[in-house]
mmCIF file of C-alpha atoms in Angstrom:
data_model
loop_
_atom_site.group_PDB
_atom_site.id
_atom_site.type_symbol
_atom_site.label_atom_id
_atom_site.label_comp_id
_atom_site.label_asym_id
_atom_site.label_seq_id
_atom_site.Cartn_x
_atom_site.Cartn_y
_atom_site.Cartn_z
ATOM 1 C CA UNK A 1 2.040 -3.760 18.097
ATOM 2 C CA UNK A 2 -0.405 -6.690 18.235
ATOM 3 C CA UNK A 3 -0.232 -9.333 20.947
ATOM 4 C CA UNK A 4 1.176 -11.825 18.426
ATOM 5 C CA UNK A 5 3.802 -9.310 17.294
ATOM 6 C CA UNK A 6 4.803 -8.767 20.924
ATOM 7 C CA UNK A 7 5.098 -12.534 21.467
ATOM 8 C CA UNK A 8 7.247 -12.881 18.328
ATOM 9 C CA UNK A 9 9.517 -10.015 19.396
ATOM 10 C CA UNK A 10 9.922 -11.593 22.842
ATOM 11 C CA UNK A 11 10.684 -15.033 21.343
ATOM 12 C CA UNK A 12 13.292 -13.598 18.978
ATOM 13 C CA UNK A 13 14.913 -11.630 21.814
ATOM 14 C CA UNK A 14 15.115 -14.751 24.020
ATOM 15 C CA UNK A 15 16.648 -16.647 21.088
ATOM 16 C CA UNK A 16 19.259 -13.914 20.544
ATOM 17 C CA UNK A 17 17.688 -12.721 17.287
ATOM 18 C CA UNK A 18 15.836 -9.658 18.570
ATOM 19 C CA UNK A 19 17.929 -7.294 16.459
ATOM 20 C CA UNK A 20 17.604 -9.318 13.237
ATOM 21 C CA UNK A 21 16.165 -7.822 10.086
ATOM 22 C CA UNK A 22 12.960 -9.561 9.038
ATOM 23 C CA UNK A 23 11.447 -10.144 5.601
ATOM 24 C CA UNK A 24 8.287 -12.129 4.812
ATOM 25 C CA UNK A 25 8.580 -15.406 2.901
ATOM 26 C CA UNK A 26 5.894 -17.069 0.822
ATOM 27 C CA UNK A 27 3.651 -19.200 2.984
ATOM 28 C CA UNK A 28 1.962 -22.497 2.375
ATOM 29 C CA UNK A 29 -1.675 -23.600 2.424
ATOM 30 C CA UNK A 30 -2.029 -23.178 6.182
ATOM 31 C CA UNK A 31 -2.230 -20.502 8.845
ATOM 32 C CA UNK A 32 1.557 -20.543 9.243
ATOM 33 C CA UNK A 33 3.642 -17.509 8.334
ATOM 34 C CA UNK A 34 7.350 -17.472 7.597
ATOM 35 C CA UNK A 35 9.982 -14.756 7.764
ATOM 36 C CA UNK A 36 13.601 -14.797 6.657
ATOM 37 C CA UNK A 37 15.806 -13.276 9.334
ATOM 38 C CA UNK A 38 19.300 -11.882 9.016
ATOM 39 C CA UNK A 39 21.636 -11.083 11.894
ATOM 40 C CA UNK A 40 25.205 -10.015 11.156
ATOM 41 C CA UNK A 41 25.005 -11.791 7.794
ATOM 42 C CA UNK A 42 23.706 -15.017 9.368
ATOM 43 C CA UNK A 43 20.308 -16.182 8.019
ATOM 44 C CA UNK A 44 17.494 -18.007 9.804
ATOM 45 C CA UNK A 45 13.787 -18.614 9.278
ATOM 46 C CA UNK A 46 11.006 -17.803 11.726
ATOM 47 C CA UNK A 47 7.957 -20.073 11.576
ATOM 48 C CA UNK A 48 4.864 -18.530 13.162
ATOM 49 C CA UNK A 49 2.214 -21.232 13.598
ATOM 50 C CA UNK A 50 -0.575 -19.837 15.800
ATOM 51 C CA UNK A 51 -2.093 -22.581 17.985
ATOM 52 C CA UNK A 52 -5.306 -20.561 18.261
ATOM 53 C CA UNK A 53 -5.715 -21.058 14.496
ATOM 54 C CA UNK A 54 -5.271 -24.832 14.733
ATOM 55 C CA UNK A 55 -1.515 -24.963 14.091
ATOM 56 C CA UNK A 56 0.898 -27.213 16.015
ATOM 57 C CA UNK A 57 4.685 -27.125 15.568
ATOM 58 C CA UNK A 58 5.295 -30.412 17.406
ATOM 59 C CA UNK A 59 4.778 -32.677 14.349
ATOM 60 C CA UNK A 60 7.286 -30.542 12.416
ATOM 61 C CA UNK A 61 9.779 -30.913 15.276
ATOM 62 C CA UNK A 62 9.297 -34.708 15.380
ATOM 63 C CA UNK A 63 9.793 -35.106 11.621
ATOM 64 C CA UNK A 64 12.825 -32.779 11.512
ATOM 65 C CA UNK A 65 14.487 -34.621 14.396
ATOM 66 C CA UNK A 66 13.670 -38.018 12.873
ATOM 67 C CA UNK A 67 15.128 -37.041 9.481
ATOM 68 C CA UNK A 68 18.257 -35.670 11.159
ATOM 69 C CA UNK A 69 18.651 -38.872 13.180
ATOM 70 C CA UNK A 70 18.566 -40.821 9.904
ATOM 71 C CA UNK A 71 21.315 -38.604 8.506
ATOM 72 C CA UNK A 72 18.951 -36.820 6.121
ATOM 73 C CA UNK A 73 18.771 -33.096 5.558
ATOM 74 C CA UNK A 74 16.365 -31.175 7.771
ATOM 75 C CA UNK A 75 16.619 -27.642 9.080
ATOM 76 C CA UNK A 76 18.312 -27.351 12.455
ATOM 77 C CA UNK A 77 15.991 -26.129 15.201
ATOM 78 C CA UNK A 78 17.708 -23.032 16.605
ATOM 79 C CA UNK A 79 14.969 -22.143 19.120
ATOM 80 C CA UNK A 80 11.431 -23.246 19.869
ATOM 81 C CA UNK A 81 8.368 -22.075 21.756
ATOM 82 C CA UNK A 82 5.790 -24.800 21.226
ATOM 83 C CA UNK A 83 3.225 -23.154 23.521
ATOM 84 C CA UNK A 84 2.996 -20.109 21.251
ATOM 85 C CA UNK A 85 3.801 -21.860 17.956
ATOM 86 C CA UNK A 86 7.184 -20.318 17.163
ATOM 87 C CA UNK A 87 10.221 -22.028 15.660
ATOM 88 C CA UNK A 88 13.523 -20.481 14.680
ATOM 89 C CA UNK A 89 15.017 -22.648 11.961
ATOM 90 C CA UNK A 90 18.194 -22.964 9.993
ATOM 91 C CA UNK A 91 17.721 -21.252 6.633
ATOM 92 C CA UNK A 92 18.288 -23.881 3.953
ATOM 93 C CA UNK A 93 18.071 -21.245 1.237
ATOM 94 C CA UNK A 94 15.762 -21.053 -1.718
ATOM 95 C CA UNK A 95 17.440 -23.299 -4.286
ATOM 96 C CA UNK A 96 14.204 -24.937 -5.416
ATOM 97 C CA UNK A 97 14.332 -27.898 -7.781
ATOM 98 C CA UNK A 98 12.466 -25.884 -10.411
ATOM 99 C CA UNK A 99 15.132 -23.172 -10.346
ATOM 100 C CA UNK A 100 17.989 -25.668 -10.399
ATOM 101 C CA UNK A 101 16.468 -27.492 -13.365
ATOM 102 C CA UNK A 102 16.063 -24.204 -15.260
ATOM 103 C CA UNK A 103 19.786 -23.542 -14.879
ATOM 104 C CA UNK A 104 20.923 -27.147 -15.393
ATOM 105 C CA UNK A 105 18.211 -29.208 -17.144
ATOM 106 C CA UNK A 106 20.514 -32.215 -17.348
ATOM 107 C CA UNK A 107 20.340 -32.527 -13.521
ATOM 108 C CA UNK A 108 16.555 -32.983 -13.355
ATOM 109 C CA UNK A 109 16.476 -36.784 -13.381
ATOM 110 C CA UNK A 110 19.302 -37.081 -10.841
ATOM 111 C CA UNK A 111 17.614 -34.592 -8.474
ATOM 112 C CA UNK A 112 14.321 -36.462 -8.499
ATOM 113 C CA UNK A 113 15.968 -39.873 -8.141
ATOM 114 C CA UNK A 114 17.851 -38.618 -5.075
ATOM 115 C CA UNK A 115 14.657 -37.118 -3.637
ATOM 116 C CA UNK A 116 12.752 -40.391 -4.037
ATOM 117 C CA UNK A 117 15.630 -42.405 -2.560
ATOM 118 C CA UNK A 118 15.659 -40.112 0.474
ATOM 119 C CA UNK A 119 11.950 -40.749 0.991
ATOM 120 C CA UNK A 120 11.995 -44.555 0.738
#
């Protein structure tokens, strides 16, 4: 087990998710990695943002808390370790706009109007 893997295992144990099953999720254009966790049927997402690779979870925390304070949707922060770059987040699922529009094309305009209204 690598040092990072040991740190992740310790973080998940402290957060009460040490026995969760873990599956990788698609990442983004950064050094962050994501995993979908499942514990007794309850989902969550692990964000691994290594500070030694230039990542910082604090801006994500600020934006998520700001959006929540405005009554907008943001994942709940279930646990955090900012020193090591770990967040345990509410799993908002994978209902992407593209998938929703494939199933219900008539909803496309409404979805994008609501998204823009949430941003302005």
